[in-house]
PDB file of C-alpha atoms in Angstrom:
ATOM      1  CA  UNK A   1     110.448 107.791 117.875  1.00  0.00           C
ATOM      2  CA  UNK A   2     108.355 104.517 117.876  1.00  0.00           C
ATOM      3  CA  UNK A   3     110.582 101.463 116.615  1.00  0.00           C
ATOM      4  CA  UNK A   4     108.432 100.315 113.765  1.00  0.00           C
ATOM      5  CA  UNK A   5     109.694  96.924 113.428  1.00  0.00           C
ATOM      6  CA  UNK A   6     108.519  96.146 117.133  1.00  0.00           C
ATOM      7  CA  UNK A   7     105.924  93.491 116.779  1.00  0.00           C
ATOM      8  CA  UNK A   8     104.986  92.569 120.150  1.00  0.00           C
ATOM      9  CA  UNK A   9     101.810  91.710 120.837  1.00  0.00           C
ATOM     10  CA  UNK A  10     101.429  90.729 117.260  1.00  0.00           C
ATOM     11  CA  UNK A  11     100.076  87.458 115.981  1.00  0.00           C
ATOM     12  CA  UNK A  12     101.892  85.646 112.806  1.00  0.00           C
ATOM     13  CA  UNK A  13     101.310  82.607 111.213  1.00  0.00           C
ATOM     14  CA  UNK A  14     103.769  80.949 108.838  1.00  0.00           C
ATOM     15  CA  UNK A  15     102.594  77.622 106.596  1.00  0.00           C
ATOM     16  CA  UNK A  16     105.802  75.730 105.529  1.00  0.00           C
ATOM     17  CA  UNK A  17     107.615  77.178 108.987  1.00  0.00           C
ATOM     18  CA  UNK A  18     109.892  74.302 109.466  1.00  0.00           C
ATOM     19  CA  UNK A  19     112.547  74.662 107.050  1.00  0.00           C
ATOM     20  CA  UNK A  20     113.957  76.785 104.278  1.00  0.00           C
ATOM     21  CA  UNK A  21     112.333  80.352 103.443  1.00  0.00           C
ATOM     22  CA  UNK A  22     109.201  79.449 106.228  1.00  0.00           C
ATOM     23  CA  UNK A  23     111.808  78.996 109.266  1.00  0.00           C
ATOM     24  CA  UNK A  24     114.154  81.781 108.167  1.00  0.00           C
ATOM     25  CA  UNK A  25     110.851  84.404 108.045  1.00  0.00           C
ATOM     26  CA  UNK A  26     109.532  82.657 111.416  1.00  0.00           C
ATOM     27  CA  UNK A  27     112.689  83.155 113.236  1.00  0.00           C
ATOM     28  CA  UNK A  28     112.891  87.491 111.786  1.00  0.00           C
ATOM     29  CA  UNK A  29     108.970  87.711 113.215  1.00  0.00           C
ATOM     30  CA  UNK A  30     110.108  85.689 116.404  1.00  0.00           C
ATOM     31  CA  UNK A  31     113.290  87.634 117.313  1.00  0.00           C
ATOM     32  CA  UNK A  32     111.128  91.055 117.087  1.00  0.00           C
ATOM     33  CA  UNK A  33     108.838  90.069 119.107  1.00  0.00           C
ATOM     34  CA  UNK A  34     105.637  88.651 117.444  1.00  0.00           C
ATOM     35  CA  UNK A  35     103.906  85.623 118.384  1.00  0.00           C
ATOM     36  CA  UNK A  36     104.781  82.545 115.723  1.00  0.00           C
ATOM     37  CA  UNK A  37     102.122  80.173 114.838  1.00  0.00           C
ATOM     38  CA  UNK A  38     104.059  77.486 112.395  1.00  0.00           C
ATOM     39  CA  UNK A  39     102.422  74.891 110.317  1.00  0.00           C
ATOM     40  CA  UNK A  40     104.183  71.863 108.215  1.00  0.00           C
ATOM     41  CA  UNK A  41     103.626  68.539 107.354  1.00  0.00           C
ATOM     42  CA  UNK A  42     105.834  67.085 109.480  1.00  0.00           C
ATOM     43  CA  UNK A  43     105.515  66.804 113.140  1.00  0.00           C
ATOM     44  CA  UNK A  44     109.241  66.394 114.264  1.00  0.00           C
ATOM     45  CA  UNK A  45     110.159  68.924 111.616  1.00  0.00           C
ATOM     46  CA  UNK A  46     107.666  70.685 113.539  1.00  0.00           C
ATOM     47  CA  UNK A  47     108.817  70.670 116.432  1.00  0.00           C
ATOM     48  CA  UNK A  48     112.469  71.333 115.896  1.00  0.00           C
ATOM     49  CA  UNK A  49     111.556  74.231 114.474  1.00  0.00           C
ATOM     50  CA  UNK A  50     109.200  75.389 117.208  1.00  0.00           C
ATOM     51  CA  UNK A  51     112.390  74.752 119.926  1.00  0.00           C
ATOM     52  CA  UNK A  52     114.577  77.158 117.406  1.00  0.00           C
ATOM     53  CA  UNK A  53     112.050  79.888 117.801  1.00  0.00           C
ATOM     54  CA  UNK A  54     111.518  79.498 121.266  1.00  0.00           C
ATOM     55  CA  UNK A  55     115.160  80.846 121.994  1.00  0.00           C
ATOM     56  CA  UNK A  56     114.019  84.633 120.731  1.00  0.00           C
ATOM     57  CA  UNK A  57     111.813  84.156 124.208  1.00  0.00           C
ATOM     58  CA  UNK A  58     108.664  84.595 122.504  1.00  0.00           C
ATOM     59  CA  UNK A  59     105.467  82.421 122.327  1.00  0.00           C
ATOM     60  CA  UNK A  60     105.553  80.106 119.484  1.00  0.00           C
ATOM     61  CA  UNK A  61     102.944  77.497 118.151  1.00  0.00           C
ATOM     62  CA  UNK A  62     103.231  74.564 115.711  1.00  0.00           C
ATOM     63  CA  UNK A  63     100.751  72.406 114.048  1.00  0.00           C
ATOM     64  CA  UNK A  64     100.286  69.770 111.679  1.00  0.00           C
ATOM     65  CA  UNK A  65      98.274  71.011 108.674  1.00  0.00           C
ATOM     66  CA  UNK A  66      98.042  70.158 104.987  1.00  0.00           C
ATOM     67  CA  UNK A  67      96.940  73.671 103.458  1.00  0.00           C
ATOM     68  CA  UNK A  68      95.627  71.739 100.491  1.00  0.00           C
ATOM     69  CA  UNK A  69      92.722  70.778 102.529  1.00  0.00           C
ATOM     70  CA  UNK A  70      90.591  73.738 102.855  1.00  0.00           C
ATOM     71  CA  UNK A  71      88.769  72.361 106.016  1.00  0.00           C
ATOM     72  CA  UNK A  72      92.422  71.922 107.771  1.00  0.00           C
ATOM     73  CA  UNK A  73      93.127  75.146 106.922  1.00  0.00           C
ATOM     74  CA  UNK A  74      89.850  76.537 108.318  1.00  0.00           C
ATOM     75  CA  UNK A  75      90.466  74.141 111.647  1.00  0.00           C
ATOM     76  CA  UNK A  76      94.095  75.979 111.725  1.00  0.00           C
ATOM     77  CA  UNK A  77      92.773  79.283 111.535  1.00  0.00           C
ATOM     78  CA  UNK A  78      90.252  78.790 114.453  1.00  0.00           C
ATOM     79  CA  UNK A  79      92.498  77.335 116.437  1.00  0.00           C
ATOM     80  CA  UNK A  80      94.778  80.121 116.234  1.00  0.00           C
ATOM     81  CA  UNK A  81      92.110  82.781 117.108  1.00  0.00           C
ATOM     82  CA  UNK A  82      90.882  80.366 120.070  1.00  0.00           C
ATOM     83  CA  UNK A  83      94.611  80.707 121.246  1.00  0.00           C
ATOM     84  CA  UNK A  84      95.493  84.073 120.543  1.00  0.00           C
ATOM     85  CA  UNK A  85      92.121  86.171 119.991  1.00  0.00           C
ATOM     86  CA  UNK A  86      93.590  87.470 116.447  1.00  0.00           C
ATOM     87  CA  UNK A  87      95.811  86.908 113.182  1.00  0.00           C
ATOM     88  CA  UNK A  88      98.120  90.035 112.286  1.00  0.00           C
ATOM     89  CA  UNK A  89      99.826  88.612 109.696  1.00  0.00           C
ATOM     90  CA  UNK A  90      99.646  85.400 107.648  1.00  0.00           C
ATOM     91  CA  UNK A  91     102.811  84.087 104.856  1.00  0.00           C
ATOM     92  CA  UNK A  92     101.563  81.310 102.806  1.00  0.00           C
ATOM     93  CA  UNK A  93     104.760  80.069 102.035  1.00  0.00           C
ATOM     94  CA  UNK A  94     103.732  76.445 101.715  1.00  0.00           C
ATOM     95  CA  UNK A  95     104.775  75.051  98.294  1.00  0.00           C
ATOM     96  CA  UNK A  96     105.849  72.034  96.839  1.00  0.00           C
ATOM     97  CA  UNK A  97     108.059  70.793  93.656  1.00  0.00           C
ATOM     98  CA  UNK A  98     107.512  67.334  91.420  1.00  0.00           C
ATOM     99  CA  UNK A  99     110.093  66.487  89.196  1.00  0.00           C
ATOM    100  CA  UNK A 100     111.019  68.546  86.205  1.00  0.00           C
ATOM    101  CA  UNK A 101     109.261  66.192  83.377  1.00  0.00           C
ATOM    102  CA  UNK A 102     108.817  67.826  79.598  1.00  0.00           C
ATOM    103  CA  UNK A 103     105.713  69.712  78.510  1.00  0.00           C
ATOM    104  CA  UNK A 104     104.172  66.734  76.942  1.00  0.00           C
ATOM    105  CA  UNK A 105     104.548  64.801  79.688  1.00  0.00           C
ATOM    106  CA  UNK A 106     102.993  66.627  81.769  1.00  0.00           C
ATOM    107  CA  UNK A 107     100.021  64.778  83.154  1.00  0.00           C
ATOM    108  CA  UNK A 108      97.123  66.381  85.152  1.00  0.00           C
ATOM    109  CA  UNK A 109      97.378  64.870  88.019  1.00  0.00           C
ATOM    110  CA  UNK A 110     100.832  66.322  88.600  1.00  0.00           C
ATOM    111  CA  UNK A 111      99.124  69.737  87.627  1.00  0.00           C
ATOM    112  CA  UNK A 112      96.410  69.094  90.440  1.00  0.00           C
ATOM    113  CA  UNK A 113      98.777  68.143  92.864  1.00  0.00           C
ATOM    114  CA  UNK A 114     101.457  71.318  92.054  1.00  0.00           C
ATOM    115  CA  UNK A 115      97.925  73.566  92.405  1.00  0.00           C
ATOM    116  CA  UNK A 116      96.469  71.982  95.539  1.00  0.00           C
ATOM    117  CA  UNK A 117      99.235  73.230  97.528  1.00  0.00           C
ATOM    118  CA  UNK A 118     100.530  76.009  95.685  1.00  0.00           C
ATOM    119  CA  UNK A 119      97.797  77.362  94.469  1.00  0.00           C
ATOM    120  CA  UNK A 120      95.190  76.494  96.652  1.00  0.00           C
ATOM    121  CA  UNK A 121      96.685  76.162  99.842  1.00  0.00           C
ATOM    122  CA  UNK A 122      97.601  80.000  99.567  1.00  0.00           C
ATOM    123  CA  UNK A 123      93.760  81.217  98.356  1.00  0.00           C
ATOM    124  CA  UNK A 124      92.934  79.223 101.633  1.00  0.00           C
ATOM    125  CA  UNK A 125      95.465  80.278 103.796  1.00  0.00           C
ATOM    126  CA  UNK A 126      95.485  84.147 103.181  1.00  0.00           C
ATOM    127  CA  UNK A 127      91.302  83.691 102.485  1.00  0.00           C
ATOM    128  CA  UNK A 128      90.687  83.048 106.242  1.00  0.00           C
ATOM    129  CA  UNK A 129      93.112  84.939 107.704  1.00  0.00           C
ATOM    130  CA  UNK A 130      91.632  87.789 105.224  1.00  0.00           C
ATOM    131  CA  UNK A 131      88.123  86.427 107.087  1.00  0.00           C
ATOM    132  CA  UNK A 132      89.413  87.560 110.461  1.00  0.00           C
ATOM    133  CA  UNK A 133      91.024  90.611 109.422  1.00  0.00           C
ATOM    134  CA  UNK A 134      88.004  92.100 107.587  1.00  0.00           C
ATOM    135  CA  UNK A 135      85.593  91.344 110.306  1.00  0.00           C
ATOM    136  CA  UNK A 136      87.867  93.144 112.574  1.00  0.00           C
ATOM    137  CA  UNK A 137      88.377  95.844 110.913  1.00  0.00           C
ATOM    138  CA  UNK A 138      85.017  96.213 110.741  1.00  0.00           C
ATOM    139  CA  UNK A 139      84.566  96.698 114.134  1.00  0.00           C
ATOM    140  CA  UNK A 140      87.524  99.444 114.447  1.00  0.00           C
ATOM    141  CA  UNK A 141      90.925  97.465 114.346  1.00  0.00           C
ATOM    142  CA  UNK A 142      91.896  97.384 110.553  1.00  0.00           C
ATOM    143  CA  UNK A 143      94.974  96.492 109.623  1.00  0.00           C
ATOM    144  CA  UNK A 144      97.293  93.029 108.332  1.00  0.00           C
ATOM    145  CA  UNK A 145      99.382  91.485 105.927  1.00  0.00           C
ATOM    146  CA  UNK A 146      99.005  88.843 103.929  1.00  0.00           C
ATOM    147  CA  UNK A 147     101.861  87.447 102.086  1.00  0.00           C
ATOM    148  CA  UNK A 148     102.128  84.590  99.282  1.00  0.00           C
ATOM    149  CA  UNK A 149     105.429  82.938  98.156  1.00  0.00           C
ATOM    150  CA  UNK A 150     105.754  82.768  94.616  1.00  0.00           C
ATOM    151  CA  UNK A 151     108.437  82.451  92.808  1.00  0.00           C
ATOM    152  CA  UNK A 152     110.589  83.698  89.929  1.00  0.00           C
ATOM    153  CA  UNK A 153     109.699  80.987  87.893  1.00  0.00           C
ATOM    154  CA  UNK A 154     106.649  83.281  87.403  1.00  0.00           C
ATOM    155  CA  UNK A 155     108.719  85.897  85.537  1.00  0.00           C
ATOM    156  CA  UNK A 156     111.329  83.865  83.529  1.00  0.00           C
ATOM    157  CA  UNK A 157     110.774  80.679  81.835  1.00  0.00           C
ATOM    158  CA  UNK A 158     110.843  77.489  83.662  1.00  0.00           C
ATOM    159  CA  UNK A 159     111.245  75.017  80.942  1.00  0.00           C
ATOM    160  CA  UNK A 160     110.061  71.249  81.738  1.00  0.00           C
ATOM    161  CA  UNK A 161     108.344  73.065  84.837  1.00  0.00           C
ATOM    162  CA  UNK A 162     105.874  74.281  83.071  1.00  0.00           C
ATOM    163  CA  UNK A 163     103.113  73.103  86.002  1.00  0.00           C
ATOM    164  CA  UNK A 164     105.486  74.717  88.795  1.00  0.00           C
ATOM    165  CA  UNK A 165     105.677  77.958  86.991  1.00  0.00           C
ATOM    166  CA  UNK A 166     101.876  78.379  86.470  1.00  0.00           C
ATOM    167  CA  UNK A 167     100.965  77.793  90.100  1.00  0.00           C
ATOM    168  CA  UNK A 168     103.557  80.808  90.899  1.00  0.00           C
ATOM    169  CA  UNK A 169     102.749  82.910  88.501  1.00  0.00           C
ATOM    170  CA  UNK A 170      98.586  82.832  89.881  1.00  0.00           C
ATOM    171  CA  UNK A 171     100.157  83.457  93.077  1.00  0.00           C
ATOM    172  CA  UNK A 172     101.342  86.733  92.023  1.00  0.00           C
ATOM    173  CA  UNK A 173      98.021  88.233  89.897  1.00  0.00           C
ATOM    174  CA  UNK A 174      95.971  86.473  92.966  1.00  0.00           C
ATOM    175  CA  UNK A 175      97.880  88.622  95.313  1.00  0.00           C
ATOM    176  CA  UNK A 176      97.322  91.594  93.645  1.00  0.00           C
ATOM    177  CA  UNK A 177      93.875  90.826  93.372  1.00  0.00           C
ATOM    178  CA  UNK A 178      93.263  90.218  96.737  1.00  0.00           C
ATOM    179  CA  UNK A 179      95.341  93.815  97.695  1.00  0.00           C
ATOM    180  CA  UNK A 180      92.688  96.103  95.450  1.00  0.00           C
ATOM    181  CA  UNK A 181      89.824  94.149  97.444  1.00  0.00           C
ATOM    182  CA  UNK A 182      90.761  94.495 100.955  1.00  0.00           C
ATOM    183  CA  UNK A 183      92.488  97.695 100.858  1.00  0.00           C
ATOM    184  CA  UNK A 184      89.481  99.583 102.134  1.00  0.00           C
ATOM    185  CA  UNK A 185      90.115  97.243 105.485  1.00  0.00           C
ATOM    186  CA  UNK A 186      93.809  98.588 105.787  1.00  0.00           C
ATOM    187  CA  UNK A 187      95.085  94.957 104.672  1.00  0.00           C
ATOM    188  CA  UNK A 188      98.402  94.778 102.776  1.00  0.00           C
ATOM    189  CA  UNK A 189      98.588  92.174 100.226  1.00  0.00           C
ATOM    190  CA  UNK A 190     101.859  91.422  98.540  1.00  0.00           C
ATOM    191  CA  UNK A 191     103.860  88.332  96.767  1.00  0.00           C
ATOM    192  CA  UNK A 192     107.477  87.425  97.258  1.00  0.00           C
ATOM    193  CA  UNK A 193     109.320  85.649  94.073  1.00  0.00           C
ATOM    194  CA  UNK A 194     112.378  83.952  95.879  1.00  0.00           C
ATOM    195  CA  UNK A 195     115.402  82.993  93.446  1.00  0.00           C
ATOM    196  CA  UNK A 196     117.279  79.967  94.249  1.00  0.00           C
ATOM    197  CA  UNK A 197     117.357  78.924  97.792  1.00  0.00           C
ATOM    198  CA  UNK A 198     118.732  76.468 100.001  1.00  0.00           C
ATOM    199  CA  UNK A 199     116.493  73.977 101.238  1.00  0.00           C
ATOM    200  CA  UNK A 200     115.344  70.789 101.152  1.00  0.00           C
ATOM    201  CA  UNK A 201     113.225  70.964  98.055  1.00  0.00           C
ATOM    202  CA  UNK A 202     116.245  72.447  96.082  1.00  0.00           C
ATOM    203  CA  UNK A 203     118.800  69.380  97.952  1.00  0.00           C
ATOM    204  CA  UNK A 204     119.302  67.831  94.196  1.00  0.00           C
ATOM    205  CA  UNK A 205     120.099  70.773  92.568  1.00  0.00           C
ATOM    206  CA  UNK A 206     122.398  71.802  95.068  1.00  0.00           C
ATOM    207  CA  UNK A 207     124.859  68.847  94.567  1.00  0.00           C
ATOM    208  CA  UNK A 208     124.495  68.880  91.007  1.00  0.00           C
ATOM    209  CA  UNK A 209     128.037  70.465  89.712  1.00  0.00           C
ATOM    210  CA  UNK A 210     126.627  71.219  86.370  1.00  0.00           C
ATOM    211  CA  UNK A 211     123.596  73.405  87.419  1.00  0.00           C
ATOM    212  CA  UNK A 212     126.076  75.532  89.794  1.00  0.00           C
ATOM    213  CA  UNK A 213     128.240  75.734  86.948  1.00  0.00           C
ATOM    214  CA  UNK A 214     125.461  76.601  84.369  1.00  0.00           C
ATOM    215  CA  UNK A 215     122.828  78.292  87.039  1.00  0.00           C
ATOM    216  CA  UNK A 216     124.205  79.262  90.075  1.00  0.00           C
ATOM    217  CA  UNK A 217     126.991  80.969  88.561  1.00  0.00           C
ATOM    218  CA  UNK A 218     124.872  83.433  87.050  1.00  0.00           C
ATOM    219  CA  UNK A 219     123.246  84.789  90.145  1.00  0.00           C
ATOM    220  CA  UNK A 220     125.158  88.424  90.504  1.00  0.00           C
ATOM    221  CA  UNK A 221     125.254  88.375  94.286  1.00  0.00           C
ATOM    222  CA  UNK A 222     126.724  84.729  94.218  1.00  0.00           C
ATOM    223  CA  UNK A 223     125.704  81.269  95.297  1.00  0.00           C
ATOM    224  CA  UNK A 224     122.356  79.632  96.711  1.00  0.00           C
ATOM    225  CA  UNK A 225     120.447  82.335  99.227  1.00  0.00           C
ATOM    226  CA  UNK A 226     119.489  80.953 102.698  1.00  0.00           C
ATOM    227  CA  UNK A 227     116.190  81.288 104.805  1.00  0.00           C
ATOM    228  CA  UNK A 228     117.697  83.433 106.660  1.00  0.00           C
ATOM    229  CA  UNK A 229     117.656  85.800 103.774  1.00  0.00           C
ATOM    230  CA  UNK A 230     114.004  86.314 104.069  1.00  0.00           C
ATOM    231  CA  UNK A 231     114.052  87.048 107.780  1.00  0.00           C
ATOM    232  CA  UNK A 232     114.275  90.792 107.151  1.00  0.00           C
ATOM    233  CA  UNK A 233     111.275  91.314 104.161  1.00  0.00           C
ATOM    234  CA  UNK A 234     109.067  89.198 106.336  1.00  0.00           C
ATOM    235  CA  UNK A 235     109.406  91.736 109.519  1.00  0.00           C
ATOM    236  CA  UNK A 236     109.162  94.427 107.349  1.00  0.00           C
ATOM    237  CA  UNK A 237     105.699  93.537 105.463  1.00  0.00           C
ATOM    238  CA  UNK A 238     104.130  92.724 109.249  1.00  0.00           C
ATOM    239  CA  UNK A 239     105.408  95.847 110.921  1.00  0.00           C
ATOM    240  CA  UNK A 240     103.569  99.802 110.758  1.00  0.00           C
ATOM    241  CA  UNK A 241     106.872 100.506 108.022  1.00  0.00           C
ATOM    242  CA  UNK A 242     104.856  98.406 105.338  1.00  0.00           C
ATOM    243  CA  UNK A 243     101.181  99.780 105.978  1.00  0.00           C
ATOM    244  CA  UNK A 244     101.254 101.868 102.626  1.00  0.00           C
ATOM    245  CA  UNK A 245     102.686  99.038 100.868  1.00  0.00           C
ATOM    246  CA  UNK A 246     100.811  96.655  98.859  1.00  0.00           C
ATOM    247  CA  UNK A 247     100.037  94.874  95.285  1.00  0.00           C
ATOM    248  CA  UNK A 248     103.144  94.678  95.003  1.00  0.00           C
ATOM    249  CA  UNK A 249     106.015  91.393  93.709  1.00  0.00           C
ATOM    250  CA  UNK A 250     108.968  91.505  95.743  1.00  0.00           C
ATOM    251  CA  UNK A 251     111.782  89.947  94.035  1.00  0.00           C
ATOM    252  CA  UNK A 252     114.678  88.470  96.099  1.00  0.00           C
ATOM    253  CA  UNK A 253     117.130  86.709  93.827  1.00  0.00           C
ATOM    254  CA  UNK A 254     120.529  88.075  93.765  1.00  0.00           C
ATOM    255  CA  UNK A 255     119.913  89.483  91.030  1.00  0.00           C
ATOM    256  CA  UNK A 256     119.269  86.914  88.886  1.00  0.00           C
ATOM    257  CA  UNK A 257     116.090  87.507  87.059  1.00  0.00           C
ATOM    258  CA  UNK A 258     117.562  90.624  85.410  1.00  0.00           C
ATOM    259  CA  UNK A 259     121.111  89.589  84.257  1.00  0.00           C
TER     260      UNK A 259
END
């Protein structure tokens, strides 16, 4: 029987690839074979990350790209085809956190800077991967996955996060959007709501006695989840096991959303 979880010869790109959930998903496609096209902010990030892939033996890529700027983005995406003649999968996993203020405090320029990257930079990511996809599908080889991080703060309430939460929450209904349109092209379209996770976004929170002791301890399967984590889901939604699977919101918390 065919190992469906072989991915050689497949192409994935990964936006936020250098740390946290974005290295942990990298390094599952990487060590089963696909092709890893990583994109961050920060170029020695970058390139640590690229090395750490590199030991699976497979051909790995890393560039600097802000996904909030939808002509990077579009650059990024060409450059990738130039390089590898396709896109088989594409995780917008880019995202970014401001600090937890009240509602009323709450000014719109932190809103527009939450939604350029997490809201935005996943309609453009997925968008021109989705671009490839289609127009390759229309010429016989259908087929892909798109995937956009979200969070659970799009299913329980976020208070004093209130900009955080709404970018997440579009994530999901714009993923399941996007899965009713391009399912005639084979192209699987599903979110992922992550609990909490080590990284360095979540560094504060992670020192902070009180929130283990108030937050943390709630989570059923115990203590912060790690990229790593993520590894699994990520191979699974770019491999021939997933093609019948899509619209959906994965949730990977521990448990927590439901206790």
């Amino acid at each position: 029987m065919k190992n469906l979880f072989d991915l050689k010869g497949k192409v994935a790109l990964v936006t936020g690839g250098n740390g946290g959930i974005g290295i942990g998903m990298a390094e599952g496609l990487a060590m089963h074979g696909a092709s890893v096209v990583i994109w961050g902010t920060n170029e020695e990030k970058n390139a640590r990350a690229a090395e750490r892939l590199r030991q699976h033996g497979g051909d790995v890529r890393a560039a600097v790209i802000d996904v909030s700027d939808e002509d990077a983005v579009k650059a990024g995406v060409a450059d990738i085809l130039k390089e590898f003649g396709r896109l088989d999968q594409a995780i917008a996993n880019a995202g970014i956190s401001i600090r937890r203020k009240d509602l009323f405090d709450i000014s719109i320029e932190d809103f527009r800077k939450m939604e350029g990257v997490n809201l935005h930079g996943v309609l453009f990511t997925l968008r021109e991967a989705a671009r490839h996809m289609v127009e390759r599908a229309k010429n016989g080889d259908g087929g892909g996955s798109l995937v956009g991080i979200a969070s659970t703060a799009a299913i329980h309430g976020a208070a004093r996060n209130e900009h955080y939460a709404a970018t997440k929450g579009a994530v999901v209904t714009m993923c399941r959007a996007m899965a009713v349109e391009l399912a005639r092209y084979k192209i699987t379209v599903n979110s992922i709501c992550p609990g909490w996770v080590r990284s360095e976004m979540t560094a504060g929170a992670q020192g902070w006695d009180k929130f283990n002791e108030n937050v943390i301890s709630r989570v059923p399967m115990g203590g912060w989840a790690d990229g790593e984590d993520f590894s699994a889901i990520a191979v699974y939604l770019a491999s021939p096991a997933s093609r019948f699977h899509t619209g959906d919101t994965l949730v990977i918390d521990g448990a927590y959303t439901i206790y």
